[in-house]
Tab-separated table of N, CA and C and ligand atoms in Angstrom:
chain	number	residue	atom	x	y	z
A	1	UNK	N	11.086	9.829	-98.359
A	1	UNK	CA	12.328	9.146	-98.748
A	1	UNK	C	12.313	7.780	-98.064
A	2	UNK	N	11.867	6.604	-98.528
A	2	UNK	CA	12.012	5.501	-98.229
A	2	UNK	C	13.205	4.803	-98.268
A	3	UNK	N	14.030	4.290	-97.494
A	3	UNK	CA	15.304	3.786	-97.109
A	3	UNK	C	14.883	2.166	-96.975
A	4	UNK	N	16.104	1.834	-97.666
A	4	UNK	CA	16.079	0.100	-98.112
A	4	UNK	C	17.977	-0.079	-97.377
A	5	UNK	N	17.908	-0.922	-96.927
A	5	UNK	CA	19.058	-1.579	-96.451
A	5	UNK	C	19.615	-3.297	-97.074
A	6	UNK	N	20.401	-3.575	-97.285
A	6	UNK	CA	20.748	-4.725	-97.697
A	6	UNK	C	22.315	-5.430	-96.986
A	7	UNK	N	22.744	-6.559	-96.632
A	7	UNK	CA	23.836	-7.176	-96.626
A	7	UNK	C	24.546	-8.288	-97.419
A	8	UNK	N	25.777	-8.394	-97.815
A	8	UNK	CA	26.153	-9.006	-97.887
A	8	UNK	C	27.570	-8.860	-98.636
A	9	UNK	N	28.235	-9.890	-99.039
A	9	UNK	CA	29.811	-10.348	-99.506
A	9	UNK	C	30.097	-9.868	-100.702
A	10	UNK	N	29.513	-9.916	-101.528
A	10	UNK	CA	29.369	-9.827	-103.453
A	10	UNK	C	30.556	-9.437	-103.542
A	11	UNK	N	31.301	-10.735	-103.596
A	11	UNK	CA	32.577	-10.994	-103.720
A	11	UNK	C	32.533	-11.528	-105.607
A	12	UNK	N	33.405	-11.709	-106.015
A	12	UNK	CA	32.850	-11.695	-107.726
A	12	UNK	C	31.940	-11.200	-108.220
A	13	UNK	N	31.476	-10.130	-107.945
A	13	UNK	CA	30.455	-9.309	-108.785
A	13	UNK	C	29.400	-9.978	-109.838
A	14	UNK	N	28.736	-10.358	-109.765
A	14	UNK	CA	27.976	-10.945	-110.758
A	14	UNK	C	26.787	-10.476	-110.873
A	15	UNK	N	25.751	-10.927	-111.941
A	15	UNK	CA	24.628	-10.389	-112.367
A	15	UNK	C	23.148	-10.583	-111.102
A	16	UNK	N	23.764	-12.020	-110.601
A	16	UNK	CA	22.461	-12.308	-109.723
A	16	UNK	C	22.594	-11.114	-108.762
A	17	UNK	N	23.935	-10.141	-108.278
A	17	UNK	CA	24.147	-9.657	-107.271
A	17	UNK	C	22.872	-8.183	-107.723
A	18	UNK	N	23.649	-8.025	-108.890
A	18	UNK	CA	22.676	-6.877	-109.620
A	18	UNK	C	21.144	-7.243	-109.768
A	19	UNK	N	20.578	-7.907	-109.915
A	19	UNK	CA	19.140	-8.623	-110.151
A	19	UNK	C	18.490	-8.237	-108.550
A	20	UNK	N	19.293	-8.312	-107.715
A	20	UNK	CA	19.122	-7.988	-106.237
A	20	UNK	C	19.042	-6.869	-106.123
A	21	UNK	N	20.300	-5.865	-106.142
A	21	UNK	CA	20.482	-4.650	-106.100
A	21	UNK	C	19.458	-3.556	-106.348
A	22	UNK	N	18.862	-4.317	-107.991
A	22	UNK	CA	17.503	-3.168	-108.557
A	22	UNK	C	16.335	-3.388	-107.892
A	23	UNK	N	16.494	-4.535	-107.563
A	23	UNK	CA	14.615	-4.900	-107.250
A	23	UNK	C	15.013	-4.290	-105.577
A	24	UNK	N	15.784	-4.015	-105.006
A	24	UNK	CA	16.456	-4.002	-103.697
A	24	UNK	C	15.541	-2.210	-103.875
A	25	UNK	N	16.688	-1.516	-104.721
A	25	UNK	CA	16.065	-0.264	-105.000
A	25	UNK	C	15.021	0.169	-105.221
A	26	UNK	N	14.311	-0.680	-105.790
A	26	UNK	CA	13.054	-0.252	-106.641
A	26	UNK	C	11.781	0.082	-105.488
A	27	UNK	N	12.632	-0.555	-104.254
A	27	UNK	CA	11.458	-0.922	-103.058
A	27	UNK	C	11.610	0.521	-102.261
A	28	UNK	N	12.237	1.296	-102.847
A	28	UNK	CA	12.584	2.585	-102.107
A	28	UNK	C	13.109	4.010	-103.177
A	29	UNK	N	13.995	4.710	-102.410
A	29	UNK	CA	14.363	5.671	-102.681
A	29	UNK	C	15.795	5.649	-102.450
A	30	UNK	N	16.633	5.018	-101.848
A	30	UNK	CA	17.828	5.040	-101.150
A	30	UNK	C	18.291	3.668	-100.435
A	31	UNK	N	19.131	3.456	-101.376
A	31	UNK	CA	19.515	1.595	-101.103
A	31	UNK	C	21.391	2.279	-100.015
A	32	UNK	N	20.837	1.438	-99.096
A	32	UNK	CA	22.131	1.133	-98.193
A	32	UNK	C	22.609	-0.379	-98.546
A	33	UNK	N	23.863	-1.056	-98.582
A	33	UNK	CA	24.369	-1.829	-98.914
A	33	UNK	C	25.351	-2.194	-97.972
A	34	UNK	N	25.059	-3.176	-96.919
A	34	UNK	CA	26.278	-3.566	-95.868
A	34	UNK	C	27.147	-4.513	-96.287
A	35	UNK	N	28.443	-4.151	-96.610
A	35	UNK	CA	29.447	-5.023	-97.203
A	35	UNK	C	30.250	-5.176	-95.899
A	36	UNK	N	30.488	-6.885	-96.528
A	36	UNK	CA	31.185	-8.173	-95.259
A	36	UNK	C	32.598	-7.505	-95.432
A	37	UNK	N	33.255	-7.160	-94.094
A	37	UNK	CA	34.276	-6.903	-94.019
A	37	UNK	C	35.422	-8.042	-94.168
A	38	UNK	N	36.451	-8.111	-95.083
A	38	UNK	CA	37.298	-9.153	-94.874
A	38	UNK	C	37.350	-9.982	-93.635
A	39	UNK	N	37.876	-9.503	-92.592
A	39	UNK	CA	37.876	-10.342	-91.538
A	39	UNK	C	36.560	-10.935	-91.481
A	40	UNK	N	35.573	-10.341	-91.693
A	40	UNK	CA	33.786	-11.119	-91.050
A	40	UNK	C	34.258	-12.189	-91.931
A	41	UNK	N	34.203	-11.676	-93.259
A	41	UNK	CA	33.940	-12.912	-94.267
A	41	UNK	C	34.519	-13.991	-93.214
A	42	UNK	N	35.837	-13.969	-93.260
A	42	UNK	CA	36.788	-15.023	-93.205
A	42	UNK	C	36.743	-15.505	-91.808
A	43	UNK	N	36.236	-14.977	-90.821
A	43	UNK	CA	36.154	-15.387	-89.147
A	43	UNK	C	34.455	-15.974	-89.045
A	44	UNK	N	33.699	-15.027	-89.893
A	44	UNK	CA	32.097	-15.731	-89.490
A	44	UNK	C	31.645	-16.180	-90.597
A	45	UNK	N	31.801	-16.220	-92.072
A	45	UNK	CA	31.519	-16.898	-93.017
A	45	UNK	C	32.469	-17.520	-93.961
A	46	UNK	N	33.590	-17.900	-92.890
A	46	UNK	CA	34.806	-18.716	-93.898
A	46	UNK	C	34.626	-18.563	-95.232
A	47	UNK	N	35.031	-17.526	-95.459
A	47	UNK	CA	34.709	-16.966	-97.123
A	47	UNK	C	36.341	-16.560	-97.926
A	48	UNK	N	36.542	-16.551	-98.368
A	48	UNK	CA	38.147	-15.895	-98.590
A	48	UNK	C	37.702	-15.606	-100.201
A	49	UNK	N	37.721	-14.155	-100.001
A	49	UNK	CA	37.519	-13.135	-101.482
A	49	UNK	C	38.753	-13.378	-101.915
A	50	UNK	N	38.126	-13.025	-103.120
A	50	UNK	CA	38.948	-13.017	-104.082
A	50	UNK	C	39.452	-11.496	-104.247
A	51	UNK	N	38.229	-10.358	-103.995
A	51	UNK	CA	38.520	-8.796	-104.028
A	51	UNK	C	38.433	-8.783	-102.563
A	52	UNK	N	39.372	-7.462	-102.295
A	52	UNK	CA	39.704	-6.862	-100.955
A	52	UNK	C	38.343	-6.225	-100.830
A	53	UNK	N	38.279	-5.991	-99.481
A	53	UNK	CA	36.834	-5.042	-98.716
A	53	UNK	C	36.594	-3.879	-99.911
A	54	UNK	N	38.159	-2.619	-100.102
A	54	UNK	CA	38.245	-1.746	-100.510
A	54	UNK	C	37.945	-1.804	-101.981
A	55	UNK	N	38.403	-3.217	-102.550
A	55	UNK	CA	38.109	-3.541	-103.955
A	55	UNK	C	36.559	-3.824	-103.987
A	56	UNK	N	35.599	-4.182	-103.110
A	56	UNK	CA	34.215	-4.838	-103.756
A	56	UNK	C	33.652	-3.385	-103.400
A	57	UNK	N	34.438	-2.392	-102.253
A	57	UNK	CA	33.036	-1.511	-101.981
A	57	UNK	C	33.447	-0.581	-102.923
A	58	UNK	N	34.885	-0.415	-103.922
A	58	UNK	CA	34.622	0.504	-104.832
A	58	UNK	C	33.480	-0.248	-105.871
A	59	UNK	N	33.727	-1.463	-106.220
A	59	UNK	CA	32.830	-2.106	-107.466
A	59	UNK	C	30.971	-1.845	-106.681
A	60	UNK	N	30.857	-1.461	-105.455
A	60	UNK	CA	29.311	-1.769	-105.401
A	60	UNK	C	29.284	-0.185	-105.488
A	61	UNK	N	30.070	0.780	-104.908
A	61	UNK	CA	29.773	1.982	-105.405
A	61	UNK	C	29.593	2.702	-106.602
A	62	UNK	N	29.874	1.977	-107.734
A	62	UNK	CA	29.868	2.031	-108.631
A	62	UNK	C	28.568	1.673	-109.538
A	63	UNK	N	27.685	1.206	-108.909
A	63	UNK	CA	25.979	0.507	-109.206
A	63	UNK	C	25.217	1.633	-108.962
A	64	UNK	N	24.977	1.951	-110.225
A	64	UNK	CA	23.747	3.000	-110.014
A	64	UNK	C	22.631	2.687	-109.186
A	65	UNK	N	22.602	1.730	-108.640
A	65	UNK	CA	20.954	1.233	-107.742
A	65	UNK	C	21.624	1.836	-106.003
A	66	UNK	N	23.300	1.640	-105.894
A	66	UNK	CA	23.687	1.691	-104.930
A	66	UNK	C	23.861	3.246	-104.171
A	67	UNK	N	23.162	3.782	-103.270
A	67	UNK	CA	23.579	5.297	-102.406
A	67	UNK	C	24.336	5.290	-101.560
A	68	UNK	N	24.679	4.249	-100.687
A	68	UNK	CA	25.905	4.271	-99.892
A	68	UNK	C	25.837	2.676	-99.541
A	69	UNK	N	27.505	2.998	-99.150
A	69	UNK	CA	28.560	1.233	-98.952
A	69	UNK	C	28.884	1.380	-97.519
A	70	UNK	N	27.853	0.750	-96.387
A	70	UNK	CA	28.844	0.599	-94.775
A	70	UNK	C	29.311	-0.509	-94.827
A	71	UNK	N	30.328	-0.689	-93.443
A	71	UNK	CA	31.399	-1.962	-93.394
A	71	UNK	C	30.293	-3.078	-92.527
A	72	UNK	N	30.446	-4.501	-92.619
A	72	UNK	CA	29.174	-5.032	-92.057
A	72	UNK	C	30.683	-6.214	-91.344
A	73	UNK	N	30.732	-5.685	-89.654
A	73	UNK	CA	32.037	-6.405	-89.175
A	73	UNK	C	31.191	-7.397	-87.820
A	74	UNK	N	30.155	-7.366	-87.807
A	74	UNK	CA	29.380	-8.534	-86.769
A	74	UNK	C	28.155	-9.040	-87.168
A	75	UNK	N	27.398	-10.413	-86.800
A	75	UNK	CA	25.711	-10.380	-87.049
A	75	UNK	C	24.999	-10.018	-86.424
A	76	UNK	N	25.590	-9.302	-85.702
A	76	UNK	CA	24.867	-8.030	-84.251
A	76	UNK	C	24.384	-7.133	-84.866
A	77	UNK	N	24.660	-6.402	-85.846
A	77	UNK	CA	24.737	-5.024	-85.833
A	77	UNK	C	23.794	-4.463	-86.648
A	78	UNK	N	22.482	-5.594	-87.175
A	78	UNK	CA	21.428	-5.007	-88.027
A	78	UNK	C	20.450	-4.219	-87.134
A	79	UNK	N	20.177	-4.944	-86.462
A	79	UNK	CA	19.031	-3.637	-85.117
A	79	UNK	C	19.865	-1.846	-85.256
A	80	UNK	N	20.955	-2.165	-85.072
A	80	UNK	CA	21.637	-0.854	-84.649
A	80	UNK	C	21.766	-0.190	-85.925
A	81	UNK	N	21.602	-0.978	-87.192
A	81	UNK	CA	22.209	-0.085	-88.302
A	81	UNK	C	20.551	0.175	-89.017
A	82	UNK	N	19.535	-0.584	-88.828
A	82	UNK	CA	18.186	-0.267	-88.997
A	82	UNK	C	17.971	0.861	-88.484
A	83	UNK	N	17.865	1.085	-87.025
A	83	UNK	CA	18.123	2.060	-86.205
A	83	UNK	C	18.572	3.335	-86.867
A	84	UNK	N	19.334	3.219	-86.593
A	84	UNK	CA	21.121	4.533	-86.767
A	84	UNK	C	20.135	5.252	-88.143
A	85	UNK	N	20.018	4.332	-89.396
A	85	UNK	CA	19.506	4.766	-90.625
A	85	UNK	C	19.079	4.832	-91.323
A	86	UNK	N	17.317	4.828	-89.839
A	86	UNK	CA	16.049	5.204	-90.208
A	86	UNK	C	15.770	4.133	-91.382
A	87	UNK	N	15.925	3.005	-91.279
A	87	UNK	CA	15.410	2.211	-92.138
A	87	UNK	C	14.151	1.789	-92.230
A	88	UNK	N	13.446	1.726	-93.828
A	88	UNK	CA	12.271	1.220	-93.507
A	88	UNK	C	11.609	-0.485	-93.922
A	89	UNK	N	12.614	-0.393	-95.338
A	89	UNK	CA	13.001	-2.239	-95.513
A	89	UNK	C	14.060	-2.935	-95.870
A	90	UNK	N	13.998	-4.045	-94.614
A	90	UNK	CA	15.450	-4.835	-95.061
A	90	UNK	C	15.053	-6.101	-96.455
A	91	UNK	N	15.958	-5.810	-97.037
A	91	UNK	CA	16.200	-6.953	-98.366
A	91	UNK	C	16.706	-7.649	-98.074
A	92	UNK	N	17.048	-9.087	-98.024
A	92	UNK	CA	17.629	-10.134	-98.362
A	92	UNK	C	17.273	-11.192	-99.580
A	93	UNK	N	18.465	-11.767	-99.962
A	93	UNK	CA	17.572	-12.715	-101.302
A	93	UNK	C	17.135	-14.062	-100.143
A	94	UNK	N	16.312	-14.922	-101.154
A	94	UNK	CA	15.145	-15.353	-100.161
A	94	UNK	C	16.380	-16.726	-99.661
A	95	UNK	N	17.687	-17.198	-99.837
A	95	UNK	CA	18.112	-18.251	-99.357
A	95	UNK	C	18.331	-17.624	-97.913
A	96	UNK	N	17.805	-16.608	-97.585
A	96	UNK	CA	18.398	-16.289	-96.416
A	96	UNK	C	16.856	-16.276	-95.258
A	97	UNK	N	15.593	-16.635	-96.353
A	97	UNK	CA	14.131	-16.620	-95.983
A	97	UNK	C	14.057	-16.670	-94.277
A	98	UNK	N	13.151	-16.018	-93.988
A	98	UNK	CA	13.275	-16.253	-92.436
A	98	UNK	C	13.724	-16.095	-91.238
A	99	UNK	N	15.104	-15.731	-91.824
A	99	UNK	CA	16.810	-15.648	-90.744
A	99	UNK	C	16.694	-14.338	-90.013
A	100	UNK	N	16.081	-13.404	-90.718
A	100	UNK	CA	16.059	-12.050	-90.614
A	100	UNK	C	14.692	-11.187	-89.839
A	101	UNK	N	13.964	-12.516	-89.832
A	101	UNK	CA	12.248	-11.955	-89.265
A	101	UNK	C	12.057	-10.981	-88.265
A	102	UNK	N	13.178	-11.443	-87.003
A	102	UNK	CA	13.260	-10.367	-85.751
A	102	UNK	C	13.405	-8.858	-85.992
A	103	UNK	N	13.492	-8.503	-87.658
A	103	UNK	CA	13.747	-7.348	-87.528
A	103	UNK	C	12.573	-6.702	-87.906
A	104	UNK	N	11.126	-7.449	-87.810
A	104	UNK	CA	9.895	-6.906	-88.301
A	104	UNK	C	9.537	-6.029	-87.440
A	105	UNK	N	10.089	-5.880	-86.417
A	105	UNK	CA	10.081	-5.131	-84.923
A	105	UNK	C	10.290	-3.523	-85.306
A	106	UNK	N	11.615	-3.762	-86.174
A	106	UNK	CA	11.938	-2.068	-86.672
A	106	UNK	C	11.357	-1.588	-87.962
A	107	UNK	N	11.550	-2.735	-88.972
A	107	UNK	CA	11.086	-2.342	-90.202
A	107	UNK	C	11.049	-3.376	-91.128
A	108	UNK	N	10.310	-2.997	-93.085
A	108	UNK	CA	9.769	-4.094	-93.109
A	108	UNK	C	10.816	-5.095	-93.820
A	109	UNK	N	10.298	-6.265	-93.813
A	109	UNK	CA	11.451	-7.346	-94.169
A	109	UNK	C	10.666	-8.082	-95.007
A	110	UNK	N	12.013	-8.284	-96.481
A	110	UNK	CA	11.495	-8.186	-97.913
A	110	UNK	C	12.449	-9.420	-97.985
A	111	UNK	N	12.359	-10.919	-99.135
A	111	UNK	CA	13.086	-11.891	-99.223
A	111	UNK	C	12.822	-12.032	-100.690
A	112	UNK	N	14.012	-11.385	-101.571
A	112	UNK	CA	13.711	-11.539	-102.593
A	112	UNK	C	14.248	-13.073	-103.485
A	113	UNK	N	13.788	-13.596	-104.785
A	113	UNK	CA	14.093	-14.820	-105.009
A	113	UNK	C	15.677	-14.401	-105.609
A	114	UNK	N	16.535	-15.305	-105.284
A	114	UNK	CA	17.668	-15.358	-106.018
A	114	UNK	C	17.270	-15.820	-107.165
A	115	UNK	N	18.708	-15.622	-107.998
A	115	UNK	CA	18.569	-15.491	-109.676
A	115	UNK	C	19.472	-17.027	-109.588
A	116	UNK	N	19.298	-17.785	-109.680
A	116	UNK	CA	19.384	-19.409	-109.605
A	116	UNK	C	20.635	-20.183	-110.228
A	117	UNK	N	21.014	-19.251	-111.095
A	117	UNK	CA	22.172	-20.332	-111.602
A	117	UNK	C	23.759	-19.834	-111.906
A	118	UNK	N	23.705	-18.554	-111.336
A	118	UNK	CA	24.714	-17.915	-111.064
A	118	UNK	C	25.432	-17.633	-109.724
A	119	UNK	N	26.655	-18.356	-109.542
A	119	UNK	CA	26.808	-17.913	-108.052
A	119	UNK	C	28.768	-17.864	-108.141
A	120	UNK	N	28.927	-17.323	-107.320
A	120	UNK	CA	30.197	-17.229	-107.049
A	120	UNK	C	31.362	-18.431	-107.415
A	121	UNK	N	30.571	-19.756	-106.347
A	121	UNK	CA	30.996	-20.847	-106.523
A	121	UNK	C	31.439	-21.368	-107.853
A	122	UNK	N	29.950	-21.436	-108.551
A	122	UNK	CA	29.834	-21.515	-110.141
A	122	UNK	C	30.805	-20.865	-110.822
A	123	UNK	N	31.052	-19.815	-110.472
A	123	UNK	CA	32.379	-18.890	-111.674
A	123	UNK	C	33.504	-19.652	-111.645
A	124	UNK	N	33.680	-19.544	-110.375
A	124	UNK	CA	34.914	-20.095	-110.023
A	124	UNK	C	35.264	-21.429	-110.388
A	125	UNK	N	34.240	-22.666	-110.323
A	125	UNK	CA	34.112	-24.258	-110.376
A	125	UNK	C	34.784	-23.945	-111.975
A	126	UNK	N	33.754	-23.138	-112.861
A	126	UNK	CA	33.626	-22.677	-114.512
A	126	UNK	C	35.656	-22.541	-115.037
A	127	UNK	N	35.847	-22.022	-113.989
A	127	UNK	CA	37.366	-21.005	-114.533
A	127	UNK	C	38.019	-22.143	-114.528
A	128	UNK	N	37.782	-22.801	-113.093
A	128	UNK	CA	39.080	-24.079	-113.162
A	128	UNK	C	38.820	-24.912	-114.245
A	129	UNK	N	37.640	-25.158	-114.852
A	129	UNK	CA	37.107	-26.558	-115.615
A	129	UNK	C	37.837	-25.622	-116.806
A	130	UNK	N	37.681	-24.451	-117.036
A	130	UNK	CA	37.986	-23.953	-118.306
A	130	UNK	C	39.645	-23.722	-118.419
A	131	UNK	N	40.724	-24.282	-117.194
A	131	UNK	CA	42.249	-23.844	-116.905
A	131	UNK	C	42.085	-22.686	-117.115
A	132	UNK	N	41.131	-21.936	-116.322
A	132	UNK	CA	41.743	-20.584	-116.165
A	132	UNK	C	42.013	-19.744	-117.373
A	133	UNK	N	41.578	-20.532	-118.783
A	133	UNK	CA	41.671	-19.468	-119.936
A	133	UNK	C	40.871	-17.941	-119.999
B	201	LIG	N1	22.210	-13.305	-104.458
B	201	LIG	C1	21.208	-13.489	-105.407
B	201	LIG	N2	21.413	-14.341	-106.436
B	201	LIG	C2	22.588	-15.012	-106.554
B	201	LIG	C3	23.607	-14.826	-105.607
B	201	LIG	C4	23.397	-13.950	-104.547
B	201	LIG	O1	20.117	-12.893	-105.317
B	201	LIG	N3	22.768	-15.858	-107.608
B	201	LIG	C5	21.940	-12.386	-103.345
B	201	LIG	C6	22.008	-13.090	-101.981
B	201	LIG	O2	20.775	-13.741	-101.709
B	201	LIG	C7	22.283	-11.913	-101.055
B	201	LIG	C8	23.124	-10.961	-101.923
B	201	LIG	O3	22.936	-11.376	-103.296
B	201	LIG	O4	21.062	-11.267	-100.694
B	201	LIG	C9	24.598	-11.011	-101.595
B	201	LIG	O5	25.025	-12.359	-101.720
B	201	LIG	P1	26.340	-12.806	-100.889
B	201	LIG	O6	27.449	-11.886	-101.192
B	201	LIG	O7	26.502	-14.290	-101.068
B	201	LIG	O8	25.836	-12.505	-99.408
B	201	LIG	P2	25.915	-13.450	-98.127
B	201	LIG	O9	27.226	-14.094	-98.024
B	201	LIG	O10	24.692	-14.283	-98.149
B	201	LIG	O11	25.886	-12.351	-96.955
B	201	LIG	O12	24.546	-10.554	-92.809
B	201	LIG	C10	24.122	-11.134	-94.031
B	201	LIG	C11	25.285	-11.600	-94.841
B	201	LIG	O13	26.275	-10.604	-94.966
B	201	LIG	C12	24.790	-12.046	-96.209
């Protein structure tokens, strides 16, 4: 049973998030998914969702690629959650290339390419240009 771990916000749900998710899975047997707790977002990645914690981790539980949703409330806490659950590769998409290397120590570390022209920002920039129709 190969165990894959992943982090992040996927705050607007979108396709690039999913494009991640499968290839995330595909590298294993059992995708963990660390979702940014409101406060993180908003104290360590000045982020302000649009969905509540409780709202994105029902929408990621809901991804067939996804086996379980933990709360991700520091940038401390990947050693310990590698650790804790027997992980064997961490995913990140690759804008995050590099950031994550120290964890080659526990297990292996995978940087996949983001899907390029879809992003959160973008929806959002899209809605206002469109008044929100
Ligand atoms: N992603 C992607 N393609 C996009 C947008 C996002 O592949 N068009 C990937 C990101 O690279 C990331 C994941 O989807 O691996 C989640 O993206 P975010 O919610 O923006 O995550 P982020 O804020 O980068 O949080 O401790 C790590 C952080 O929690 C990562």
């Amino acid at each position: 049973m190969k165990r894959v771990i992943t982090y992040g916000t996927f705050d607007l749900l979108h396709y690039g998030h999913i494009n991640l998710l499968r290839r995330a899975k595909a590298l294993g047997d059992y995708l963990i998914v660390v979702l940014s707790s409101d406060a993180f977002n908003w104290n360590e990645k000045h982020k302000k969702c649009y969905f509540s914690y409780e709202e994105r981790k029902q929408l990621i539980e809901a991804i067939r690629y996804v086996d379980l949703v933990i709360q991700e409330t520091s940038w401390e806490q990947k050693v310990s959650d590698v650790r804790e659950y027997h992980i064997d590769t961490f995913v990140m998409g690759d804008d995050w290339e590099g950031k994550f290397d120290f964890l080659r120590e526990y297990c292996e570390v995978v940087y996949l390419s983001r899907t390029p022209e879809i992003s959160t920002t973008q929806i959002k920039t899209d809605l206002n240009y469109m008044g929100g129709k």
